Coordinates of C-alpha atoms in Angstrom, one line a residue:
M1 CA -46.8 -19.4 30.5
S2 CA -45.0 -16.3 31.8
N3 CA -47.4 -13.7 33.2
N4 CA -45.4 -10.7 32.1
N5 CA -45.7 -9.1 28.7
S6 CA -42.3 -10.1 27.3
I7 CA -42.3 -12.5 24.3
V8 CA -39.8 -14.5 22.3
V9 CA -40.2 -13.8 18.5
M10 CA -38.8 -16.7 16.4
Q11 CA -38.0 -15.8 12.7
V12 CA -39.4 -18.4 10.4
C13 CA -38.6 -18.5 6.6
D14 CA -37.9 -20.8 3.7
G15 CA -39.4 -24.2 3.1
F16 CA -41.1 -27.2 4.8
T17 CA -38.1 -28.7 6.7
D18 CA -36.9 -25.3 7.9
Q19 CA -40.3 -24.7 9.3
I20 CA -40.1 -28.0 11.2
L21 CA -36.8 -27.0 12.7
K22 CA -37.9 -23.6 13.8
L23 CA -41.2 -24.5 15.1
S24 CA -39.6 -27.4 17.0
F25 CA -37.2 -25.0 18.6
S26 CA -40.1 -22.7 19.4
L27 CA -41.9 -25.6 21.1
F28 CA -38.7 -26.5 23.0
I29 CA -38.6 -22.9 24.3
R30 CA -42.2 -22.9 25.3
D31 CA -41.9 -26.2 27.1
T32 CA -38.5 -25.5 28.8
F33 CA -38.7 -21.9 29.7
N34 CA -42.5 -21.3 29.9
R35 CA -42.1 -18.4 27.5
N36 CA -44.6 -16.9 25.2
V37 CA -43.3 -17.6 21.7
K38 CA -44.6 -15.9 18.6
L39 CA -43.5 -16.3 15.0
D40 CA -42.1 -13.7 12.6
L41 CA -43.8 -14.8 9.3
T42 CA -43.1 -11.6 7.3
F43 CA -40.9 -13.6 4.9
Y44 CA -44.1 -15.3 3.5
D45 CA -45.9 -12.0 3.3
N46 CA -43.1 -10.2 1.4
N47 CA -41.3 -12.8 -0.6
K48 CA -42.9 -16.3 -0.8
K49 CA -40.1 -17.4 -3.3
D50 CA -37.1 -19.7 -3.1
F51 CA -33.5 -18.7 -3.6
L52 CA -34.0 -18.1 -7.4
G53 CA -37.4 -16.4 -7.0
I54 CA -39.1 -19.3 -8.9
D55 CA -40.8 -21.7 -6.6
N56 CA -43.4 -20.5 -4.0
R57 CA -42.7 -20.8 -0.3
E58 CA -45.8 -21.0 1.9
F59 CA -46.1 -21.2 5.7
I60 CA -48.0 -24.5 5.8
L61 CA -46.9 -26.3 9.0
T62 CA -49.7 -25.2 11.4
K63 CA -52.2 -26.0 8.7
L64 CA -51.0 -29.5 8.4
F65 CA -50.5 -30.1 12.1
N66 CA -53.4 -28.3 13.6
N67 CA -52.5 -29.5 17.0
I68 CA -49.7 -27.0 17.0
K69 CA -50.8 -23.4 17.8
F70 CA -48.7 -20.3 17.5
E71 CA -49.5 -16.6 17.1
A72 CA -47.9 -14.5 14.4
A73 CA -46.0 -11.6 15.9
T74 CA -47.2 -8.1 14.9
Q75 CA -44.9 -5.6 13.4
E76 CA -44.8 -3.7 16.6
E77 CA -43.8 -6.8 18.5
I78 CA -41.2 -7.7 16.0
Q79 CA -39.6 -4.3 16.1
K80 CA -39.7 -4.2 19.9
S81 CA -38.1 -7.6 20.3
K82 CA -35.3 -6.8 17.9
E83 CA -33.9 -4.4 20.5
N84 CA -32.6 -7.7 21.9
F85 CA -31.5 -9.5 18.7
I86 CA -29.9 -12.9 19.2
D87 CA -28.3 -14.9 16.4
H88 CA -26.2 -18.0 16.2
S89 CA -23.0 -16.2 17.0
F90 CA -24.2 -16.0 20.7
G91 CA -23.6 -19.8 21.0
K92 CA -25.7 -22.4 22.8
D93 CA -25.0 -21.4 26.4
K94 CA -25.5 -17.7 26.0
I95 CA -28.7 -18.3 24.1
L96 CA -30.1 -20.6 26.8
S97 CA -29.1 -18.0 29.4
E98 CA -31.0 -15.2 27.6
L99 CA -34.1 -17.4 27.2
K100 CA -34.3 -17.8 31.0
K101 CA -34.6 -14.0 31.5
T102 CA -38.4 -13.7 31.4
N103 CA -38.4 -10.0 32.0
K104 CA -37.5 -8.9 28.4
S105 CA -38.6 -9.7 24.9
I106 CA -36.0 -11.2 22.5
Y107 CA -35.8 -11.8 18.8
L108 CA -34.3 -15.1 17.5
D109 CA -32.6 -15.2 14.1
H110 CA -33.6 -18.2 12.1
K111 CA -30.0 -19.5 11.8
I112 CA -30.0 -20.3 15.5
V113 CA -31.4 -23.7 14.7
W114 CA -28.1 -24.7 13.0
I115 CA -26.3 -24.8 16.4
R116 CA -25.7 -28.5 16.8
Y117 CA -27.4 -28.7 20.2
F118 CA -30.7 -27.2 18.9
Y119 CA -30.4 -29.0 15.6
N120 CA -30.3 -32.3 17.3
L121 CA -33.3 -31.7 19.5
D122 CA -35.9 -34.4 19.3
F123 CA -38.7 -32.8 17.2
T124 CA -40.4 -36.1 16.3
K125 CA -42.5 -35.9 19.5
Y126 CA -44.0 -32.7 18.2
F127 CA -45.0 -33.7 14.7
L128 CA -47.1 -36.9 14.5
L129 CA -46.8 -37.8 10.8
D130 CA -49.0 -40.8 10.9
D131 CA -51.8 -38.8 12.7
Y132 CA -51.8 -35.8 10.5
L133 CA -50.1 -36.6 7.1
Y134 CA -51.5 -40.0 6.4
K135 CA -55.1 -38.7 6.1
L136 CA -54.0 -36.3 3.4
L137 CA -52.8 -39.1 1.1
N138 CA -54.8 -39.9 -2.1
D139 CA -55.4 -43.5 -3.3
R140 CA -52.3 -43.4 -5.5
Q141 CA -50.1 -42.2 -2.7
I142 CA -51.5 -44.8 -0.3
N143 CA -50.6 -47.5 -2.8
I144 CA -47.1 -46.2 -2.9
L145 CA -46.9 -46.2 0.9
N146 CA -48.1 -49.7 1.0
D147 CA -45.4 -50.8 -1.6
I148 CA -42.8 -49.0 0.5
N149 CA -43.8 -50.8 3.6
N150 CA -43.9 -54.2 1.8
N151 CA -40.4 -53.9 0.2
E152 CA -36.8 -53.5 1.2
S153 CA -37.3 -49.9 0.4
I154 CA -34.6 -47.3 -0.3
A155 CA -35.4 -43.6 -0.8
I156 CA -33.1 -41.9 -3.3
H157 CA -33.4 -38.2 -2.8
I158 CA -31.9 -36.1 -5.6
R159 CA -32.3 -32.4 -4.9
R160 CA -31.6 -29.9 -7.7
G161 CA -33.3 -26.5 -8.2
D162 CA -32.4 -23.5 -6.2
Y163 CA -30.1 -25.4 -3.8
I164 CA -27.7 -26.2 -6.6
Y165 CA -27.1 -22.5 -7.4
F166 CA -26.8 -21.7 -3.7
A167 CA -24.3 -24.5 -3.2
N168 CA -22.2 -23.3 -6.1
M169 CA -22.1 -19.8 -4.7
V170 CA -20.9 -20.9 -1.2
N171 CA -18.8 -23.8 -2.4
I172 CA -20.9 -26.6 -0.8
K173 CA -20.3 -30.1 -2.2
I174 CA -22.9 -31.3 -4.6
P175 CA -23.5 -35.1 -4.9
S176 CA -22.3 -36.4 -8.2
I177 CA -24.0 -38.9 -10.3
D178 CA -21.4 -41.5 -9.3
Y179 CA -22.4 -41.0 -5.7
Y180 CA -26.0 -42.1 -6.5
L181 CA -24.8 -45.0 -8.8
K182 CA -22.5 -46.3 -6.1
S183 CA -25.4 -46.1 -3.6
F184 CA -27.6 -48.2 -5.9
E185 CA -24.9 -50.7 -6.2
Y186 CA -24.3 -50.8 -2.4
F187 CA -27.9 -51.6 -1.4
Y188 CA -28.5 -54.0 -4.3
T189 CA -25.3 -55.9 -3.3
K190 CA -26.6 -56.3 0.3
N191 CA -30.1 -57.3 -0.9
K192 CA -31.0 -58.3 -4.4
H193 CA -34.7 -57.7 -3.6
S194 CA -34.2 -54.0 -2.9
K195 CA -36.5 -51.5 -4.4
F196 CA -35.5 -47.9 -5.0
Y197 CA -37.9 -45.0 -4.7
I198 CA -36.5 -41.9 -6.4
F199 CA -37.6 -38.5 -5.2
S200 CA -36.6 -35.2 -6.8
N201 CA -37.6 -31.7 -7.5
N202 CA -36.2 -32.1 -11.0
I203 CA -37.5 -35.3 -12.5
Q204 CA -36.2 -34.5 -16.0
Y205 CA -32.7 -34.4 -14.6
V206 CA -33.2 -37.8 -13.1
K207 CA -34.6 -39.2 -16.4
D208 CA -31.6 -37.8 -18.4
N209 CA -28.8 -38.5 -16.0
I210 CA -29.7 -41.4 -13.7
I211 CA -32.2 -43.6 -15.4
P212 CA -30.0 -44.6 -18.3
F213 CA -27.6 -46.2 -15.9
I214 CA -30.1 -48.1 -13.8
Q215 CA -33.1 -48.9 -16.0
D216 CA -32.1 -52.5 -16.9
V217 CA -30.3 -53.2 -13.6
Y218 CA -32.4 -52.3 -10.5
N219 CA -36.0 -52.3 -9.4
Y220 CA -37.0 -48.6 -9.0
E221 CA -39.9 -46.2 -9.1
I222 CA -39.9 -42.5 -9.7
I223 CA -42.1 -40.7 -7.3
D224 CA -43.6 -37.6 -8.9
G225 CA -46.4 -35.1 -8.7
N226 CA -46.7 -34.9 -5.0
K227 CA -46.7 -31.9 -2.5
E228 CA -43.4 -31.7 -0.7
Y229 CA -44.9 -32.8 2.6
V230 CA -46.2 -36.0 0.9
D231 CA -42.7 -36.8 -0.3
F232 CA -41.4 -36.0 3.1
Y233 CA -43.8 -38.5 4.7
L234 CA -43.1 -41.3 2.1
I235 CA -39.3 -40.8 2.5
S236 CA -39.7 -41.2 6.3
K237 CA -41.3 -44.6 5.7
C238 CA -38.5 -46.0 3.5
K239 CA -36.2 -48.4 5.4
H240 CA -33.0 -46.8 4.1
L241 CA -32.0 -43.4 2.6
V242 CA -29.5 -42.0 0.1
Q243 CA -29.4 -38.4 1.1
S244 CA -29.0 -35.5 -1.2
N245 CA -27.6 -32.1 -0.2
G246 CA -29.8 -30.0 1.9
K247 CA -32.0 -31.0 4.9
F248 CA -35.2 -32.3 3.4
S249 CA -34.5 -36.0 3.3
E250 CA -32.3 -36.0 6.3
I251 CA -35.0 -34.5 8.5
A252 CA -37.6 -36.8 7.0
F253 CA -35.4 -39.8 7.9
R254 CA -35.2 -38.8 11.5
F255 CA -38.9 -39.8 11.7
N256 CA -37.9 -43.3 10.5
N257 CA -38.6 -46.0 13.1
Y258 CA -37.1 -48.9 11.3
K259 CA -34.7 -50.8 13.6
N260 CA -32.0 -51.5 11.1
K261 CA -32.3 -48.3 9.0
E262 CA -29.2 -47.1 7.1
L263 CA -28.4 -43.7 5.8
I264 CA -25.8 -42.8 3.1
S265 CA -24.8 -39.2 3.0
I266 CA -21.9 -37.3 1.5
D267 CA -20.3 -37.2 5.0
N268 CA -20.3 -40.9 5.6
S269 CA -20.1 -42.3 2.1
D270 CA -16.3 -42.5 2.1
D271 CA -16.4 -44.9 5.2
I272 CA -19.3 -46.9 3.7
F273 CA -17.9 -47.4 0.1
N274 CA -14.3 -47.6 1.0
K275 CA -14.5 -49.6 4.1
E276 CA -12.3 -52.5 3.0
I277 CA -9.4 -50.4 1.6
L278 CA -9.6 -47.8 4.4
E279 CA -8.9 -50.7 6.8
K280 CA -6.1 -52.0 4.6
Y281 CA -4.1 -48.8 4.2
K282 CA -5.0 -46.8 7.3
E283 CA -1.7 -47.5 9.1
F284 CA 0.2 -45.2 6.7
T285 CA -2.3 -42.8 5.2
F286 CA -3.3 -39.4 6.4
D287 CA -4.9 -36.3 5.0
R288 CA -2.7 -33.6 6.6
V289 CA 0.9 -33.0 7.3
K290 CA 2.8 -30.7 9.7
F291 CA 4.6 -28.0 7.9
K292 CA 6.5 -25.6 10.2
S293 CA 3.9 -24.4 12.8
Y294 CA 0.7 -25.3 10.9
F295 CA -1.0 -28.2 9.3
V296 CA -1.5 -28.5 5.5
Y297 CA -4.4 -30.5 4.2
S298 CA -4.3 -32.6 1.1
D299 CA -5.4 -31.2 -2.2
I300 CA -6.9 -34.7 -2.9
P301 CA -9.5 -36.1 -0.4
L302 CA -8.2 -38.8 1.8
N303 CA -10.4 -41.6 0.3
S304 CA -9.0 -40.8 -3.1
I305 CA -5.5 -40.9 -1.8
I306 CA -6.2 -44.4 -0.4
N307 CA -7.8 -45.4 -3.7
I308 CA -4.7 -44.2 -5.5
I309 CA -2.5 -46.3 -3.3
N310 CA -4.8 -49.3 -3.7
L311 CA -4.5 -48.8 -7.5
I312 CA -0.7 -48.7 -7.2
D313 CA -0.7 -51.8 -5.0
K314 CA -3.1 -53.9 -7.1
N315 CA -1.2 -53.1 -10.4
N316 CA 2.3 -53.6 -8.8
I317 CA 3.3 -50.1 -9.9
K318 CA 7.1 -49.4 -9.9
N319 CA 7.7 -46.1 -11.5
I320 CA 5.4 -43.0 -10.9
I321 CA 5.6 -39.6 -12.5
Q322 CA 3.8 -36.9 -10.6
I323 CA 3.4 -33.6 -12.4
G324 CA 3.2 -30.9 -9.7
L325 CA 3.6 -31.4 -6.1
L326 CA -0.1 -30.8 -5.2
D327 CA 0.2 -30.0 -1.5
G328 CA 2.7 -32.7 -0.6
V329 CA 0.4 -34.8 1.6
E330 CA -0.1 -37.2 -1.4
I331 CA 3.7 -37.7 -1.7
H332 CA 4.1 -38.4 2.0
N333 CA 1.4 -41.1 1.7
I334 CA 2.8 -42.7 -1.4
L335 CA 6.3 -42.7 0.0
N336 CA 5.1 -44.0 3.3
Y337 CA 3.4 -46.9 1.5
A338 CA 6.5 -47.5 -0.6
V339 CA 8.8 -47.8 2.3
K340 CA 6.5 -50.1 4.2
T341 CA 5.0 -52.2 1.4
N342 CA 6.3 -51.6 -2.1
K343 CA 10.1 -51.7 -1.8
N344 CA 10.7 -51.3 -5.6
L345 CA 8.6 -48.2 -6.2
M346 CA 10.2 -45.0 -7.3
L347 CA 8.4 -41.6 -7.4
N348 CA 9.6 -38.9 -9.8
C349 CA 8.1 -35.4 -9.3
F350 CA 8.3 -32.6 -11.8
E351 CA 7.8 -29.2 -10.1
I352 CA 8.1 -25.9 -12.0
N353 CA 7.6 -23.8 -8.9
D354 CA 11.0 -22.5 -7.8
R355 CA 9.7 -20.9 -4.6
E356 CA 9.6 -22.7 -1.2
L357 CA 7.7 -25.9 -1.7
V358 CA 4.1 -25.6 -0.9
G359 CA 2.6 -28.0 1.6
F360 CA 5.7 -29.7 3.0
D361 CA 9.5 -29.5 3.4
V362 CA 11.4 -32.2 1.7
R363 CA 13.7 -32.2 4.7
N364 CA 10.9 -33.9 6.5
F365 CA 11.4 -37.1 4.5
N366 CA 13.4 -39.8 6.3
D367 CA 16.3 -41.5 4.7
E368 CA 14.2 -44.4 3.4
E369 CA 11.7 -42.1 1.8
N370 CA 14.4 -40.0 0.1
K371 CA 15.7 -43.1 -1.6
K372 CA 12.4 -43.5 -3.4
F373 CA 11.9 -39.9 -4.3
N374 CA 13.4 -37.8 -7.1
L375 CA 12.4 -34.2 -7.2
H376 CA 13.0 -32.5 -10.6
I377 CA 12.8 -28.8 -9.4
N378 CA 12.2 -26.1 -12.0
K379 CA 11.5 -28.7 -14.6
T380 CA 8.5 -30.2 -16.5
P381 CA 8.3 -33.5 -18.3
M382 CA 9.5 -31.7 -21.4
D383 CA 12.9 -31.9 -19.7
I384 CA 12.7 -35.6 -19.1
E385 CA 15.7 -36.4 -21.3
S386 CA 18.0 -34.5 -18.8
T387 CA 16.8 -36.9 -16.0
N388 CA 17.9 -40.4 -15.0
I389 CA 14.5 -41.9 -15.9
I390 CA 14.8 -44.9 -18.1
K391 CA 12.7 -45.4 -21.3
N392 CA 9.8 -47.8 -21.2
T393 CA 9.5 -47.8 -17.4
I394 CA 6.8 -45.3 -16.5
D395 CA 3.6 -47.1 -15.5
F396 CA 1.7 -44.5 -13.5
I397 CA 1.2 -40.7 -13.9
L398 CA -0.4 -38.5 -11.3
I399 CA -1.5 -35.0 -12.6
A400 CA -2.2 -32.1 -10.3
N401 CA -5.2 -30.0 -11.3
E402 CA -3.1 -26.9 -12.3
N403 CA -1.2 -29.0 -14.7
S404 CA -4.2 -30.4 -16.5
S405 CA -4.3 -27.6 -19.1
P406 CA -3.7 -28.2 -22.8
L407 CA 0.0 -28.0 -22.1
L408 CA -0.5 -31.5 -20.8
I409 CA -0.4 -32.6 -24.5
F410 CA 3.3 -31.6 -24.5
Y411 CA 3.9 -33.4 -21.2
L412 CA 2.4 -36.6 -22.3
L413 CA 4.1 -36.6 -25.7
Y414 CA 7.5 -36.0 -24.1
M415 CA 6.9 -38.9 -21.7
Y416 CA 5.6 -41.2 -24.4
P417 CA 9.0 -42.9 -25.2
Y418 CA 9.4 -43.5 -21.4
M419 CA 6.1 -45.1 -20.8
K420 CA 5.4 -48.8 -20.7
D421 CA 2.9 -50.2 -23.2
D422 CA 0.1 -49.9 -20.6
I423 CA -0.2 -47.0 -18.2
I424 CA -2.4 -45.6 -15.6
I425 CA -3.1 -41.9 -15.4
V426 CA -4.8 -40.2 -12.4
F427 CA -6.5 -36.9 -12.8
N428 CA -7.5 -34.4 -10.1
K429 CA -10.5 -32.0 -10.3
L430 CA -12.3 -33.7 -13.2
N431 CA -15.4 -32.0 -14.5
N432 CA -14.7 -28.8 -12.6
I433 CA -15.4 -25.7 -14.6
N434 CA -13.0 -23.8 -12.4
Y435 CA -10.1 -25.6 -13.9
S436 CA -8.9 -26.7 -17.4
L437 CA -11.1 -29.0 -19.4
F438 CA -8.2 -30.9 -20.9
S439 CA -8.2 -33.8 -18.4
T440 CA -12.0 -34.0 -18.5
Y441 CA -11.9 -34.4 -22.3
L442 CA -9.3 -37.2 -22.1
F443 CA -11.2 -39.0 -19.3
D444 CA -14.7 -38.7 -20.8
M445 CA -13.7 -39.7 -24.3
Y446 CA -11.7 -42.8 -23.3
D447 CA -13.8 -45.9 -23.8
G448 CA -11.6 -48.3 -21.8
E449 CA -11.1 -49.0 -18.1
K450 CA -11.7 -45.9 -16.0
S451 CA -13.3 -44.9 -12.8
F452 CA -13.9 -42.1 -10.4
F453 CA -12.7 -42.6 -6.8
F454 CA -16.1 -41.6 -5.5
N455 CA -15.4 -38.2 -3.8
F456 CA -19.0 -37.6 -4.6
S457 CA -18.6 -33.9 -5.3
E458 CA -19.3 -32.6 -8.8
K459 CA -16.4 -30.1 -8.1
E460 CA -13.7 -32.4 -6.8
N461 CA -13.8 -35.7 -8.6
V462 CA -10.6 -37.6 -8.9
G463 CA -10.4 -40.4 -11.4
Y464 CA -8.2 -42.6 -13.4
I465 CA -7.8 -44.3 -16.8
K466 CA -5.9 -47.5 -17.6
I467 CA -4.8 -47.2 -21.2
N468 CA -2.5 -48.5 -23.8
K469 CA -0.1 -45.8 -24.8
N470 CA -0.8 -46.1 -28.5
K471 CA -4.6 -45.5 -27.7
L472 CA -3.5 -42.6 -25.6
L473 CA -1.5 -41.1 -28.5
A474 CA -4.6 -41.4 -30.8
L475 CA -6.7 -39.6 -28.2
I476 CA -4.1 -36.9 -27.9
K477 CA -4.2 -36.4 -31.6
N478 CA -7.9 -35.9 -31.6
I479 CA -8.0 -33.6 -28.6
S480 CA -5.3 -31.4 -30.1
S481 CA -7.8 -30.5 -32.7
V482 CA -10.1 -28.9 -30.1
S483 CA -10.2 -25.1 -30.1
F484 CA -9.9 -24.3 -26.3
D485 CA -11.1 -21.0 -24.8
D486 CA -8.8 -18.2 -23.8
Y487 CA -8.1 -19.4 -20.3
N488 CA -6.9 -22.7 -21.5
N489 CA -5.2 -21.7 -24.7
K490 CA -2.7 -19.4 -22.9
F491 CA -1.0 -22.5 -21.6
F492 CA -0.2 -23.6 -25.0
Y493 CA 2.4 -20.8 -25.6
K494 CA 3.0 -19.0 -22.3
N495 CA 6.6 -19.3 -21.2
I496 CA 5.6 -21.0 -17.9
F497 CA 8.0 -21.1 -15.1
D498 CA 5.6 -20.8 -12.2
I499 CA 2.0 -20.9 -13.5
R500 CA 0.8 -19.3 -10.3
D501 CA 2.5 -16.0 -11.2
D502 CA 1.7 -13.4 -13.8
Y503 CA -1.2 -15.3 -15.5
Y504 CA -2.3 -12.5 -17.8
N505 CA 0.5 -10.0 -18.2
Y506 CA 3.1 -12.0 -20.1
Y507 CA 2.6 -13.3 -23.6
D508 CA 5.4 -14.8 -25.7
I509 CA 4.3 -16.1 -29.0
E510 CA 7.8 -16.5 -30.3
S511 CA 8.6 -18.9 -27.4
A512 CA 5.4 -20.8 -28.2
Y513 CA 6.5 -21.6 -31.7
D514 CA 10.0 -22.5 -30.4
R515 CA 8.3 -25.0 -28.0
V516 CA 6.2 -26.4 -30.9
N517 CA 9.2 -26.8 -33.2
N518 CA 11.1 -28.5 -30.3
L519 CA 8.2 -30.9 -29.9
K520 CA 8.2 -31.6 -33.6
E521 CA 11.9 -32.5 -33.6
Y522 CA 11.4 -34.6 -30.5
M523 CA 8.4 -36.6 -32.0
Q524 CA 10.5 -37.2 -35.2
K525 CA 13.5 -38.3 -33.1
Y526 CA 11.4 -41.0 -31.4
N527 CA 9.2 -41.8 -34.4
I528 CA 6.1 -40.8 -32.5
E529 CA 3.0 -41.3 -34.6
Y530 CA 0.6 -38.5 -35.7
E531 CA 3.4 -35.9 -35.5
E532 CA 2.2 -33.9 -38.4
S533 CA -1.4 -33.7 -37.4
I534 CA -0.7 -32.8 -33.8
I535 CA 1.9 -30.1 -34.6
E536 CA -0.5 -28.5 -37.1
N537 CA -3.3 -28.6 -34.6
I538 CA -1.3 -26.9 -31.9
K539 CA -0.1 -24.2 -34.3
T540 CA -3.7 -23.5 -35.2
N541 CA -4.6 -23.0 -31.6
I542 CA -1.7 -20.7 -31.0
E543 CA -2.7 -18.6 -34.0
E544 CA -6.3 -18.5 -32.9
Y545 CA -5.3 -17.3 -29.5
N546 CA -2.9 -14.7 -30.8
R547 CA -5.8 -13.2 -32.8
N548 CA -8.2 -13.2 -29.9
R549 CA -6.0 -12.7 -26.8
F550 CA -6.8 -9.0 -26.5
S551 CA -10.4 -9.9 -25.8
L552 CA -9.5 -11.5 -22.5
F553 CA -11.6 -10.4 -19.5
K554 CA -14.3 -9.1 -21.9
E555 CA -17.8 -10.5 -22.0
K556 CA -17.9 -12.8 -25.0
N557 CA -19.7 -15.7 -26.4
Y558 CA -17.5 -18.8 -26.7
N559 CA -17.8 -20.4 -30.1
T560 CA -16.4 -23.6 -28.9
I561 CA -19.1 -25.6 -27.2
Y562 CA -18.1 -28.9 -25.4
Q563 CA -20.9 -30.9 -27.0
N564 CA -19.9 -29.8 -30.5
N565 CA -16.3 -30.8 -30.0
I566 CA -17.4 -34.2 -28.5
D567 CA -19.6 -34.7 -31.5
E568 CA -16.8 -34.0 -34.0
I569 CA -14.3 -36.2 -32.2
K570 CA -16.8 -39.0 -32.0
I571 CA -16.9 -39.1 -35.8
M572 CA -13.2 -39.2 -35.9
T573 CA -13.1 -42.1 -33.6
N574 CA -15.9 -44.2 -35.1
N575 CA -18.4 -43.4 -32.4
K576 CA -16.5 -45.6 -29.8
I577 CA -16.1 -42.8 -27.3
D578 CA -17.9 -43.1 -24.0
Y579 CA -18.7 -39.9 -22.2
L580 CA -21.0 -38.7 -19.4
D581 CA -23.9 -36.6 -20.5
D582 CA -24.4 -34.8 -17.3
K583 CA -20.9 -33.4 -17.5
I584 CA -21.5 -32.2 -21.1
N585 CA -24.8 -30.5 -20.1
K586 CA -23.0 -28.4 -17.4
I587 CA -20.3 -27.2 -19.9
Q588 CA -22.1 -26.8 -23.1
N589 CA -24.2 -23.7 -22.0
R590 CA -21.3 -21.8 -20.6
K591 CA -21.5 -18.6 -22.7
I592 CA -20.6 -15.7 -20.4
K593 CA -17.3 -15.1 -18.6
I594 CA -17.0 -12.0 -16.6
F595 CA -13.6 -11.4 -14.9
G596 CA -13.1 -15.1 -14.6
I597 CA -16.4 -15.8 -12.9
D598 CA -18.5 -18.2 -14.8
N599 CA -22.3 -17.8 -15.1
F600 CA -24.3 -20.7 -13.9
V601 CA -26.5 -22.6 -16.4
D602 CA -30.0 -21.2 -16.6
R603 CA -29.4 -18.9 -13.8
K604 CA -31.4 -15.6 -13.5
I605 CA -29.5 -13.9 -10.7
I606 CA -25.7 -13.9 -10.0
Y607 CA -23.6 -12.1 -7.4
I608 CA -20.3 -10.5 -8.4
F609 CA -18.3 -9.0 -5.5
G610 CA -21.5 -9.0 -3.4
I611 CA -23.5 -7.1 -6.1
K612 CA -26.8 -8.7 -7.2
I613 CA -27.2 -8.8 -11.0
T614 CA -30.2 -10.0 -12.8
I615 CA -29.5 -11.6 -16.2
K616 CA -32.0 -11.1 -19.0
K617 CA -32.2 -14.1 -21.3

């Protein structure tokens, strides 16, 4: 230990795994640089709460591992060391250089441990779980441990609580239910004797949203009622892990000594679950395209692009309609596939944006690609009669997220005479509260063949339905009766030319009725069923919005709750509708909208433009 009076103060805060990382780094400093390291533990004196101020945070690590000794820094030492404050922006090399200077005290911000070099340090040698945590287990927990050791054990970690709200704020991907279900299927397919041990800080969520799908299929056990360090220890003993968001289970699994251990995370799930088709289509798929001097990334994740192409290939698709250009990368992939593999495929794209095309320049297409691509600029599917598209030929529709508003009712009805009897529709941004609910209604209520493409994020799911067009028409009739909120209803009547411009400053009710009357004539012309009901429902929506449109931007309670609408429509369709309860739970409690920012369900604190606001229930 250095003989001078300089010290290194390490800031420690948050929960169990954060404490492991920060004390490991502190031990690394002590061992490597022979520095006197003390801990800033004021977080636990002043706060002791999680992100939402609900669950207690306690500095517990040195109590559990009493072989590890550290002094707590005094306030005087903390203030003195902050004269040389170091955070993660310094970078690895500069931080290591500063630590070598033993003649001055320094203060290390807690985020330093996220630098990859420090995060990947071997901390398992400092924390001997078997020596210190095993002896803390009770008889019930020892029985669970023995069961884990004697089975092909897979830990399923489902983290909810404060991290979900934090992730929503900073746009971190949250594992979807489909991510977990696909993980169950993956391990069970590899070994029919697998047993799944489910760990969560919200067991009720697990019982409501996961168990109904697995209870008659897999061998599982819910692990409940333990201290977090017990769950941490048990997870470390499972042979495999399905990781949630956050660090808890990931850090636990780094203590796993099983030779053939396997980890599934959001980061590697694409490669694991889509390995076969990734290999099949990798030669002509990519997730970015050069546009002038910069790269544009796909609006749809690469694994979903590959799944879309796989869907096109398996179903021998010949005529695709894409509504909206997305960011162009998807079109490059589809055309590249068409030229090399599917010689008879034709892609028609309707784009209402008359500005320079976003994401790519059509001049980048080669001659072969141009032969397979028709761009209908400044047009929507409502202009389909003015194109060269032949009736009864459309077998695939790809919908960009900004075109999934209730106006999609119009688009699908105008395309109806041009559809084949059976059609595939792909939706982007399903179950994303930041976008329209219309696609989500259609997807959730359909009881036939459908699937997500396993993007595994609650915010970015891409999925498809394979549907008979008469069944689609019946669903459109039922959904047209739904009273959508202000944000979505404006798409019913707004004279849209470029939906990205002038969202809230232009209203044209007269044009709205003209559009409805034109639709009525069109449906009569082609003898499209349910014409009277659909037209009447749309008019009701327009009238309702015209009455309420001046309340836009004001805090208001939405009378239309997703659950209620689903219940009503279920009656209309004789209870044959299949929908996902977890998606409904997220939407049904959305009551407050402030300047377009949605309040999170059951949240006590929100941040608007950086201002902390406490919401009283």
